[in-house]
Amino acid sequence: MSDFIPQMIPWFGDEETDAVTSYMRSGGWITEFKQTEAFERAIAAYTGSRHCIVTNNGTISLTLAAVAAGIGAGDEVIVPNYTQIATPNSVLMIGAIPVFVDVEPNTLCLDIDLVRRAITPKTRAISLVAANGRYPDAGIAAFEALAAEHGLILIEDSAQALGCFYPDGRHIGTVGAIGSFSFSVPKIISTGQGGCLVTNDDELARKLRKLKDFGRSGGGNDIHDSIGWNFKFTDVQAAIGIEQMKKLDARVALKKQMWFAYRDGLAGIDGISLFEQHVEHGPPWFIDTLAERREELIQHLKAGGIGSRVMYPPINAQEAYAFPGSYPVSERVGREGLWLPSSAQLSAVEIDRVCNAIRAFYRA
Ligand SMILES: *Cc1c(COP(=O)(O)O)cnc(C)c1O
């Protein structure tokens, strides 16, 4: 059997090793400082946002976004029923109430008609997740208008969308009041753990910086005029992140090529379908598919030395949430959704191998 193809492997090189070594030799204190500031500047420049605030992960960044936006206990936040569990958990953490809405079948992003119907007098925010780097078919302008009409805060959970833009040229995550990204291991660039927030609002940026640093009223002091916690980053991670940012454009190009290679390789196979991807505006994070006889396919791929990963189950069916209701799109993903190998460093030969294995499965 040839080498195993994992569903995802992170990608670090000599540049990250050298950056960490030279940082350590420089006598830095490891906690966030100059490297972190440089990492924040790189992300702000790339996304075209005024401010970037790095945090310890992309879950806490969402919680901080909600707190900074004035959301608190009892407030309702509309979230998709298909997303990484952090989206709802991050608002539950502060006693706010996630209200689940199903997603569009093509994009797996929030369905705007269902969002509109879910708005109540208690709704304070919409958490729009750019599922796999996609934007909703309804268009971002429709979400901006809906939020404005009802006085709601638009938070963009863009954890899967670094390198992805809206058709009008704005980077995903920079349209809402606050956008959130993650640098966890499977994301397009990684610092092991890590997250960040982007905003063009000076006041929100100031609040976010205080919230992640104990609510300090000034740099390094112990005078607190507001509540805050410690969700800071480290300069070791930032040294890695700076090198990863330099590789982002190349990875974006590779992930776009990967999507086209899968599209061609899976063409004409009955039983599996790719989601449409806005490849002209950004790369897919993962290769997401709907696959008939999914569990059998997973076993077939595994036997052929190929990893895959079941897509997020619908949140209403997760034991931690378990609530009634009908969510046909996310429930279908729960039955058939499968992520194929999606590392940026995947070769054309490996993608062929995956597609041939899938073709053989559905022919049999
Ligand atoms: C990865 C991810 C998160 C969580 O980020 P962490 O850094 O792992 O905490 C949140 N939302 C979405 C959509 C994600 O994909």
PDB file of C-alpha atoms in Angstrom, residues 81-313:
ATOM      1  CA  ASN A  81     -27.187  25.089  12.697  1.00  0.00           C
ATOM      2  CA  TYR A  82     -24.235  23.976  10.566  1.00  0.00           C
ATOM      3  CA  THR A  83     -20.961  25.306  11.989  1.00  0.00           C
ATOM      4  CA  GLN A  84     -18.035  24.455  14.208  1.00  0.00           C
ATOM      5  CA  ILE A  85     -19.456  24.180  17.725  1.00  0.00           C
ATOM      6  CA  ALA A  86     -17.434  27.225  18.851  1.00  0.00           C
ATOM      7  CA  THR A  87     -19.874  29.586  17.126  1.00  0.00           C
ATOM      8  CA  PRO A  88     -22.757  28.865  19.547  1.00  0.00           C
ATOM      9  CA  ASN A  89     -20.557  27.902  22.518  1.00  0.00           C
ATOM     10  CA  SER A  90     -18.784  31.255  22.403  1.00  0.00           C
ATOM     11  CA  VAL A  91     -22.020  33.129  23.060  1.00  0.00           C
ATOM     12  CA  LEU A  92     -23.380  30.630  25.594  1.00  0.00           C
ATOM     13  CA  MET A  93     -20.218  31.286  27.604  1.00  0.00           C
ATOM     14  CA  ILE A  94     -21.480  34.780  28.476  1.00  0.00           C
ATOM     15  CA  GLY A  95     -25.066  33.663  29.086  1.00  0.00           C
ATOM     16  CA  ALA A  96     -26.325  34.844  25.721  1.00  0.00           C
ATOM     17  CA  ILE A  97     -28.688  32.537  23.841  1.00  0.00           C
ATOM     18  CA  PRO A  98     -27.729  31.073  20.472  1.00  0.00           C
ATOM     19  CA  VAL A  99     -30.757  30.796  18.189  1.00  0.00           C
ATOM     20  CA  PHE A 100     -30.222  28.239  15.457  1.00  0.00           C
ATOM     21  CA  VAL A 101     -31.204  28.743  11.861  1.00  0.00           C
ATOM     22  CA  ASP A 102     -30.686  26.405   8.922  1.00  0.00           C
ATOM     23  CA  VAL A 103     -28.267  27.158   6.108  1.00  0.00           C
ATOM     24  CA  GLU A 104     -28.468  27.562   2.332  1.00  0.00           C
ATOM     25  CA  PRO A 105     -28.051  24.266   0.442  1.00  0.00           C
ATOM     26  CA  ASN A 106     -25.387  25.589  -1.955  1.00  0.00           C
ATOM     27  CA  THR A 107     -23.154  27.529   0.404  1.00  0.00           C
ATOM     28  CA  LEU A 108     -23.961  26.159   3.891  1.00  0.00           C
ATOM     29  CA  CYS A 109     -24.057  29.792   5.028  1.00  0.00           C
ATOM     30  CA  LEU A 110     -27.030  31.264   6.949  1.00  0.00           C
ATOM     31  CA  ASP A 111     -30.327  31.293   5.026  1.00  0.00           C
ATOM     32  CA  ILE A 112     -31.390  34.939   5.191  1.00  0.00           C
ATOM     33  CA  ASP A 113     -35.137  34.235   4.996  1.00  0.00           C
ATOM     34  CA  LEU A 114     -34.884  31.944   8.003  1.00  0.00           C
ATOM     35  CA  VAL A 115     -32.745  34.530   9.807  1.00  0.00           C
ATOM     36  CA  ARG A 116     -35.421  37.155   9.258  1.00  0.00           C
ATOM     37  CA  ARG A 117     -38.069  34.838  10.728  1.00  0.00           C
ATOM     38  CA  ALA A 118     -35.908  34.080  13.770  1.00  0.00           C
ATOM     39  CA  ILE A 119     -35.525  37.739  14.794  1.00  0.00           C
ATOM     40  CA  THR A 120     -37.300  38.571  18.078  1.00  0.00           C
ATOM     41  CA  PRO A 121     -37.229  41.648  20.331  1.00  0.00           C
ATOM     42  CA  LYS A 122     -34.335  39.965  22.194  1.00  0.00           C
ATOM     43  CA  THR A 123     -32.146  39.461  19.109  1.00  0.00           C
ATOM     44  CA  ARG A 124     -28.958  41.485  19.313  1.00  0.00           C
ATOM     45  CA  ALA A 125     -26.642  39.977  16.725  1.00  0.00           C
ATOM     46  CA  ILE A 126     -26.223  37.709  13.735  1.00  0.00           C
ATOM     47  CA  SER A 127     -23.165  35.483  13.643  1.00  0.00           C
ATOM     48  CA  LEU A 128     -22.530  34.895   9.959  1.00  0.00           C
ATOM     49  CA  VAL A 129     -20.182  31.981   9.356  1.00  0.00           C
ATOM     50  CA  ALA A 130     -18.337  31.911   6.023  1.00  0.00           C
ATOM     51  CA  ALA A 131     -18.726  28.143   5.639  1.00  0.00           C
ATOM     52  CA  ASN A 132     -15.614  26.804   3.931  1.00  0.00           C
ATOM     53  CA  GLY A 133     -14.701  30.321   2.789  1.00  0.00           C
ATOM     54  CA  ARG A 134     -18.014  30.878   1.003  1.00  0.00           C
ATOM     55  CA  TYR A 135     -20.371  33.828   1.304  1.00  0.00           C
ATOM     56  CA  PRO A 136     -24.160  33.423   1.241  1.00  0.00           C
ATOM     57  CA  ASP A 137     -26.017  33.340  -2.085  1.00  0.00           C
ATOM     58  CA  ALA A 138     -28.216  36.121  -0.727  1.00  0.00           C
ATOM     59  CA  GLY A 139     -25.124  38.340  -0.791  1.00  0.00           C
ATOM     60  CA  ILE A 140     -23.380  40.126   2.039  1.00  0.00           C
ATOM     61  CA  ALA A 141     -25.182  43.388   1.240  1.00  0.00           C
ATOM     62  CA  ALA A 142     -28.507  41.732   2.091  1.00  0.00           C
ATOM     63  CA  PHE A 143     -27.131  40.766   5.517  1.00  0.00           C
ATOM     64  CA  GLU A 144     -25.797  44.275   6.090  1.00  0.00           C
ATOM     65  CA  ALA A 145     -29.215  45.676   5.201  1.00  0.00           C
ATOM     66  CA  LEU A 146     -31.076  43.200   7.415  1.00  0.00           C
ATOM     67  CA  ALA A 147     -28.806  43.969  10.370  1.00  0.00           C
ATOM     68  CA  ALA A 148     -29.227  47.714   9.833  1.00  0.00           C
ATOM     69  CA  GLU A 149     -32.998  47.412   9.499  1.00  0.00           C
ATOM     70  CA  HIS A 150     -33.310  45.657  12.876  1.00  0.00           C
ATOM     71  CA  GLY A 151     -30.438  47.377  14.684  1.00  0.00           C
ATOM     72  CA  LEU A 152     -28.474  44.114  14.951  1.00  0.00           C
ATOM     73  CA  ILE A 153     -24.739  43.657  15.170  1.00  0.00           C
ATOM     74  CA  LEU A 154     -23.234  41.610  12.360  1.00  0.00           C
ATOM     75  CA  ILE A 155     -20.401  39.410  13.601  1.00  0.00           C
ATOM     76  CA  GLU A 156     -18.499  37.470  10.964  1.00  0.00           C
ATOM     77  CA  ASP A 157     -17.099  34.116  12.024  1.00  0.00           C
ATOM     78  CA  SER A 158     -14.493  33.961   9.276  1.00  0.00           C
ATOM     79  CA  ALA A 159     -12.405  31.221  10.883  1.00  0.00           C
ATOM     80  CA  GLN A 160     -12.403  29.261   7.597  1.00  0.00           C
ATOM     81  CA  ALA A 161     -12.075  32.245   5.308  1.00  0.00           C
ATOM     82  CA  LEU A 162      -8.631  33.813   5.518  1.00  0.00           C
ATOM     83  CA  GLY A 163      -7.740  34.562   1.888  1.00  0.00           C
ATOM     84  CA  CYS A 164     -11.414  34.802   0.824  1.00  0.00           C
ATOM     85  CA  PHE A 165     -13.094  37.929  -0.462  1.00  0.00           C
ATOM     86  CA  TYR A 166     -16.601  39.111  -1.244  1.00  0.00           C
ATOM     87  CA  PRO A 167     -17.257  39.852  -4.934  1.00  0.00           C
ATOM     88  CA  ASP A 168     -17.014  43.591  -4.155  1.00  0.00           C
ATOM     89  CA  GLY A 169     -13.382  43.094  -3.131  1.00  0.00           C
ATOM     90  CA  ARG A 170     -13.777  43.378   0.641  1.00  0.00           C
ATOM     91  CA  HIS A 171     -12.111  40.587   2.587  1.00  0.00           C
ATOM     92  CA  ILE A 172     -14.565  38.258   4.342  1.00  0.00           C
ATOM     93  CA  GLY A 173     -14.685  39.275   7.997  1.00  0.00           C
ATOM     94  CA  THR A 174     -14.234  42.999   7.351  1.00  0.00           C
ATOM     95  CA  VAL A 175     -17.844  43.870   6.544  1.00  0.00           C
ATOM     96  CA  GLY A 176     -19.553  43.209   9.870  1.00  0.00           C
ATOM     97  CA  ALA A 177     -18.796  45.201  13.014  1.00  0.00           C
ATOM     98  CA  ILE A 178     -16.198  42.573  13.941  1.00  0.00           C
ATOM     99  CA  GLY A 179     -14.709  39.621  12.078  1.00  0.00           C
ATOM    100  CA  SER A 180     -13.051  36.623  13.728  1.00  0.00           C
ATOM    101  CA  PHE A 181     -10.354  34.257  12.424  1.00  0.00           C
ATOM    102  CA  SER A 182      -8.723  31.122  13.810  1.00  0.00           C
ATOM    103  CA  PHE A 183      -5.166  29.837  13.551  1.00  0.00           C
ATOM    104  CA  SER A 184      -5.894  26.369  14.895  1.00  0.00           C
ATOM    105  CA  VAL A 185      -4.028  23.497  13.281  1.00  0.00           C
ATOM    106  CA  PRO A 186      -6.412  22.692  10.400  1.00  0.00           C
ATOM    107  CA  LYS A 187      -6.811  26.297   9.233  1.00  0.00           C
ATOM    108  CA  ILE A 188      -5.025  27.656   6.129  1.00  0.00           C
ATOM    109  CA  ILE A 189      -2.310  29.173   8.313  1.00  0.00           C
ATOM    110  CA  SER A 190      -1.695  28.059  11.859  1.00  0.00           C
ATOM    111  CA  THR A 191       0.062  29.052  15.056  1.00  0.00           C
ATOM    112  CA  GLY A 192      -0.978  25.826  16.782  1.00  0.00           C
ATOM    113  CA  GLN A 193      -3.665  27.713  18.666  1.00  0.00           C
ATOM    114  CA  GLY A 194      -4.645  31.295  18.076  1.00  0.00           C
ATOM    115  CA  GLY A 195      -7.279  33.617  16.744  1.00  0.00           C
ATOM    116  CA  CYS A 196      -7.809  37.242  15.877  1.00  0.00           C
ATOM    117  CA  LEU A 197     -10.427  39.899  15.469  1.00  0.00           C
ATOM    118  CA  VAL A 198     -10.550  42.549  12.784  1.00  0.00           C
ATOM    119  CA  THR A 199     -12.558  45.745  12.923  1.00  0.00           C
ATOM    120  CA  ASN A 200     -12.576  49.213  11.409  1.00  0.00           C
ATOM    121  CA  ASP A 201     -14.134  50.682  14.540  1.00  0.00           C
ATOM    122  CA  ASP A 202     -11.554  52.408  16.782  1.00  0.00           C
ATOM    123  CA  GLU A 203     -13.753  52.180  19.872  1.00  0.00           C
ATOM    124  CA  LEU A 204     -14.435  48.446  19.436  1.00  0.00           C
ATOM    125  CA  ALA A 205     -10.719  47.839  18.882  1.00  0.00           C
ATOM    126  CA  ARG A 206      -9.879  49.700  22.093  1.00  0.00           C
ATOM    127  CA  LYS A 207     -12.461  47.656  24.026  1.00  0.00           C
ATOM    128  CA  LEU A 208     -11.188  44.378  22.580  1.00  0.00           C
ATOM    129  CA  ARG A 209      -7.602  45.162  23.599  1.00  0.00           C
ATOM    130  CA  LYS A 210      -8.721  45.896  27.145  1.00  0.00           C
ATOM    131  CA  LEU A 211     -10.945  42.817  27.364  1.00  0.00           C
ATOM    132  CA  LYS A 212      -8.094  40.467  26.508  1.00  0.00           C
ATOM    133  CA  ASP A 213      -5.724  42.176  28.977  1.00  0.00           C
ATOM    134  CA  PHE A 214      -7.582  42.113  32.329  1.00  0.00           C
ATOM    135  CA  GLY A 215      -9.419  45.347  31.545  1.00  0.00           C
ATOM    136  CA  ARG A 216      -6.236  47.331  32.172  1.00  0.00           C
ATOM    137  CA  SER A 217      -6.705  51.044  31.632  1.00  0.00           C
ATOM    138  CA  GLY A 218      -3.208  51.441  30.195  1.00  0.00           C
ATOM    139  CA  GLY A 219      -0.255  49.379  29.014  1.00  0.00           C
ATOM    140  CA  GLY A 220       1.075  47.198  31.813  1.00  0.00           C
ATOM    141  CA  ASN A 221      -0.652  49.029  34.699  1.00  0.00           C
ATOM    142  CA  ASP A 222      -2.932  47.522  37.339  1.00  0.00           C
ATOM    143  CA  ILE A 223      -5.609  50.177  37.238  1.00  0.00           C
ATOM    144  CA  HIS A 224      -8.913  48.677  36.083  1.00  0.00           C
ATOM    145  CA  ASP A 225     -11.835  50.806  35.049  1.00  0.00           C
ATOM    146  CA  SER A 226     -13.600  47.864  33.393  1.00  0.00           C
ATOM    147  CA  ILE A 227     -13.721  44.081  33.606  1.00  0.00           C
ATOM    148  CA  GLY A 228     -11.438  42.002  31.435  1.00  0.00           C
ATOM    149  CA  TRP A 229      -9.693  38.657  31.339  1.00  0.00           C
ATOM    150  CA  ASN A 230      -6.459  37.251  29.996  1.00  0.00           C
ATOM    151  CA  PHE A 231      -6.801  35.987  26.463  1.00  0.00           C
ATOM    152  CA  LYS A 232      -3.391  37.079  25.243  1.00  0.00           C
ATOM    153  CA  PHE A 233      -1.124  35.458  22.685  1.00  0.00           C
ATOM    154  CA  THR A 234       2.605  34.698  22.744  1.00  0.00           C
ATOM    155  CA  ASP A 235       5.451  36.100  20.665  1.00  0.00           C
ATOM    156  CA  VAL A 236       6.678  32.572  19.918  1.00  0.00           C
ATOM    157  CA  GLN A 237       3.402  31.856  18.169  1.00  0.00           C
ATOM    158  CA  ALA A 238       3.516  35.242  16.476  1.00  0.00           C
ATOM    159  CA  ALA A 239       6.995  34.486  15.117  1.00  0.00           C
ATOM    160  CA  ILE A 240       5.468  31.397  13.488  1.00  0.00           C
ATOM    161  CA  GLY A 241       2.408  33.332  12.358  1.00  0.00           C
ATOM    162  CA  ILE A 242       4.483  36.001  10.604  1.00  0.00           C
ATOM    163  CA  GLU A 243       6.186  33.304   8.512  1.00  0.00           C
ATOM    164  CA  GLN A 244       2.846  31.597   7.842  1.00  0.00           C
ATOM    165  CA  MET A 245       1.361  34.891   6.601  1.00  0.00           C
ATOM    166  CA  LYS A 246       4.201  35.172   4.061  1.00  0.00           C
ATOM    167  CA  LYS A 247       3.053  31.810   2.657  1.00  0.00           C
ATOM    168  CA  LEU A 248      -0.647  32.630   2.573  1.00  0.00           C
ATOM    169  CA  ASP A 249      -0.855  33.740  -1.063  1.00  0.00           C
ATOM    170  CA  ALA A 250       0.916  30.596  -2.252  1.00  0.00           C
ATOM    171  CA  ARG A 251      -1.460  28.440  -0.200  1.00  0.00           C
ATOM    172  CA  VAL A 252      -4.469  30.290  -1.549  1.00  0.00           C
ATOM    173  CA  ALA A 253      -3.283  29.454  -5.073  1.00  0.00           C
ATOM    174  CA  LEU A 254      -2.627  25.805  -4.174  1.00  0.00           C
ATOM    175  CA  LYS A 255      -6.028  25.364  -2.538  1.00  0.00           C
ATOM    176  CA  LYS A 256      -7.750  26.846  -5.571  1.00  0.00           C
ATOM    177  CA  GLN A 257      -5.858  24.434  -7.857  1.00  0.00           C
ATOM    178  CA  MET A 258      -6.787  21.606  -5.508  1.00  0.00           C
ATOM    179  CA  TRP A 259     -10.478  22.440  -5.843  1.00  0.00           C
ATOM    180  CA  PHE A 260     -10.266  22.390  -9.669  1.00  0.00           C
ATOM    181  CA  ALA A 261      -8.352  19.110  -9.589  1.00  0.00           C
ATOM    182  CA  TYR A 262     -11.058  17.520  -7.427  1.00  0.00           C
ATOM    183  CA  ARG A 263     -13.810  18.979  -9.593  1.00  0.00           C
ATOM    184  CA  ASP A 264     -12.279  17.400 -12.681  1.00  0.00           C
ATOM    185  CA  GLY A 265     -11.325  14.187 -10.913  1.00  0.00           C
ATOM    186  CA  LEU A 266     -14.802  13.607  -9.484  1.00  0.00           C
ATOM    187  CA  ALA A 267     -16.689  14.656 -12.627  1.00  0.00           C
ATOM    188  CA  GLY A 268     -19.295  12.159 -13.745  1.00  0.00           C
ATOM    189  CA  ILE A 269     -19.238  10.050 -10.582  1.00  0.00           C
ATOM    190  CA  ASP A 270     -22.784   9.368  -9.388  1.00  0.00           C
ATOM    191  CA  GLY A 271     -22.985   9.304  -5.622  1.00  0.00           C
ATOM    192  CA  ILE A 272     -20.713  12.162  -4.610  1.00  0.00           C
ATOM    193  CA  SER A 273     -20.989  15.880  -5.247  1.00  0.00           C
ATOM    194  CA  LEU A 274     -18.803  18.860  -4.478  1.00  0.00           C
ATOM    195  CA  PHE A 275     -20.286  22.085  -3.184  1.00  0.00           C
ATOM    196  CA  GLU A 276     -19.947  25.077  -5.449  1.00  0.00           C
ATOM    197  CA  GLN A 277     -16.999  27.179  -4.385  1.00  0.00           C
ATOM    198  CA  HIS A 278     -16.434  30.880  -5.125  1.00  0.00           C
ATOM    199  CA  VAL A 279     -12.966  30.033  -6.361  1.00  0.00           C
ATOM    200  CA  GLU A 280     -12.491  33.318  -8.167  1.00  0.00           C
ATOM    201  CA  HIS A 281     -12.818  35.090  -4.797  1.00  0.00           C
ATOM    202  CA  GLY A 282     -11.020  32.712  -2.494  1.00  0.00           C
ATOM    203  CA  PRO A 283      -9.890  29.160  -1.815  1.00  0.00           C
ATOM    204  CA  PRO A 284     -11.891  26.406  -0.182  1.00  0.00           C
ATOM    205  CA  TRP A 285     -10.725  25.642   3.351  1.00  0.00           C
ATOM    206  CA  PHE A 286     -11.530  21.950   2.960  1.00  0.00           C
ATOM    207  CA  ILE A 287     -12.946  19.937   0.068  1.00  0.00           C
ATOM    208  CA  ASP A 288     -16.507  19.443   1.289  1.00  0.00           C
ATOM    209  CA  THR A 289     -18.799  16.920  -0.401  1.00  0.00           C
ATOM    210  CA  LEU A 290     -22.111  15.160  -0.049  1.00  0.00           C
ATOM    211  CA  ALA A 291     -21.502  11.435  -0.345  1.00  0.00           C
ATOM    212  CA  GLU A 292     -24.075   8.643  -0.572  1.00  0.00           C
ATOM    213  CA  ARG A 293     -23.290   5.572   1.530  1.00  0.00           C
ATOM    214  CA  ARG A 294     -20.872   7.786   3.417  1.00  0.00           C
ATOM    215  CA  GLU A 295     -19.841   5.345   6.137  1.00  0.00           C
ATOM    216  CA  GLU A 296     -18.991   2.663   3.564  1.00  0.00           C
ATOM    217  CA  LEU A 297     -17.028   5.184   1.512  1.00  0.00           C
ATOM    218  CA  ILE A 298     -15.020   6.212   4.571  1.00  0.00           C
ATOM    219  CA  GLN A 299     -14.072   2.567   5.147  1.00  0.00           C
ATOM    220  CA  HIS A 300     -13.221   2.066   1.482  1.00  0.00           C
ATOM    221  CA  LEU A 301     -10.962   5.118   1.487  1.00  0.00           C
ATOM    222  CA  LYS A 302      -9.350   4.081   4.738  1.00  0.00           C
ATOM    223  CA  ALA A 303      -8.562   0.653   3.294  1.00  0.00           C
ATOM    224  CA  GLY A 304      -6.912   2.468   0.395  1.00  0.00           C
ATOM    225  CA  GLY A 305      -4.779   4.577   2.734  1.00  0.00           C
ATOM    226  CA  ILE A 306      -6.868   7.722   2.432  1.00  0.00           C
ATOM    227  CA  GLY A 307      -8.140   9.797   5.331  1.00  0.00           C
ATOM    228  CA  SER A 308     -11.413  11.681   5.342  1.00  0.00           C
ATOM    229  CA  ARG A 309     -13.483  13.447   7.984  1.00  0.00           C
ATOM    230  CA  VAL A 310     -17.188  13.562   8.657  1.00  0.00           C
ATOM    231  CA  MET A 311     -18.459  17.148   8.360  1.00  0.00           C
ATOM    232  CA  TYR A 312     -19.994  18.931  11.357  1.00  0.00           C
ATOM    233  CA  PRO A 313     -23.191  17.251  12.542  1.00  0.00           C
TER     234      PRO A 313
END
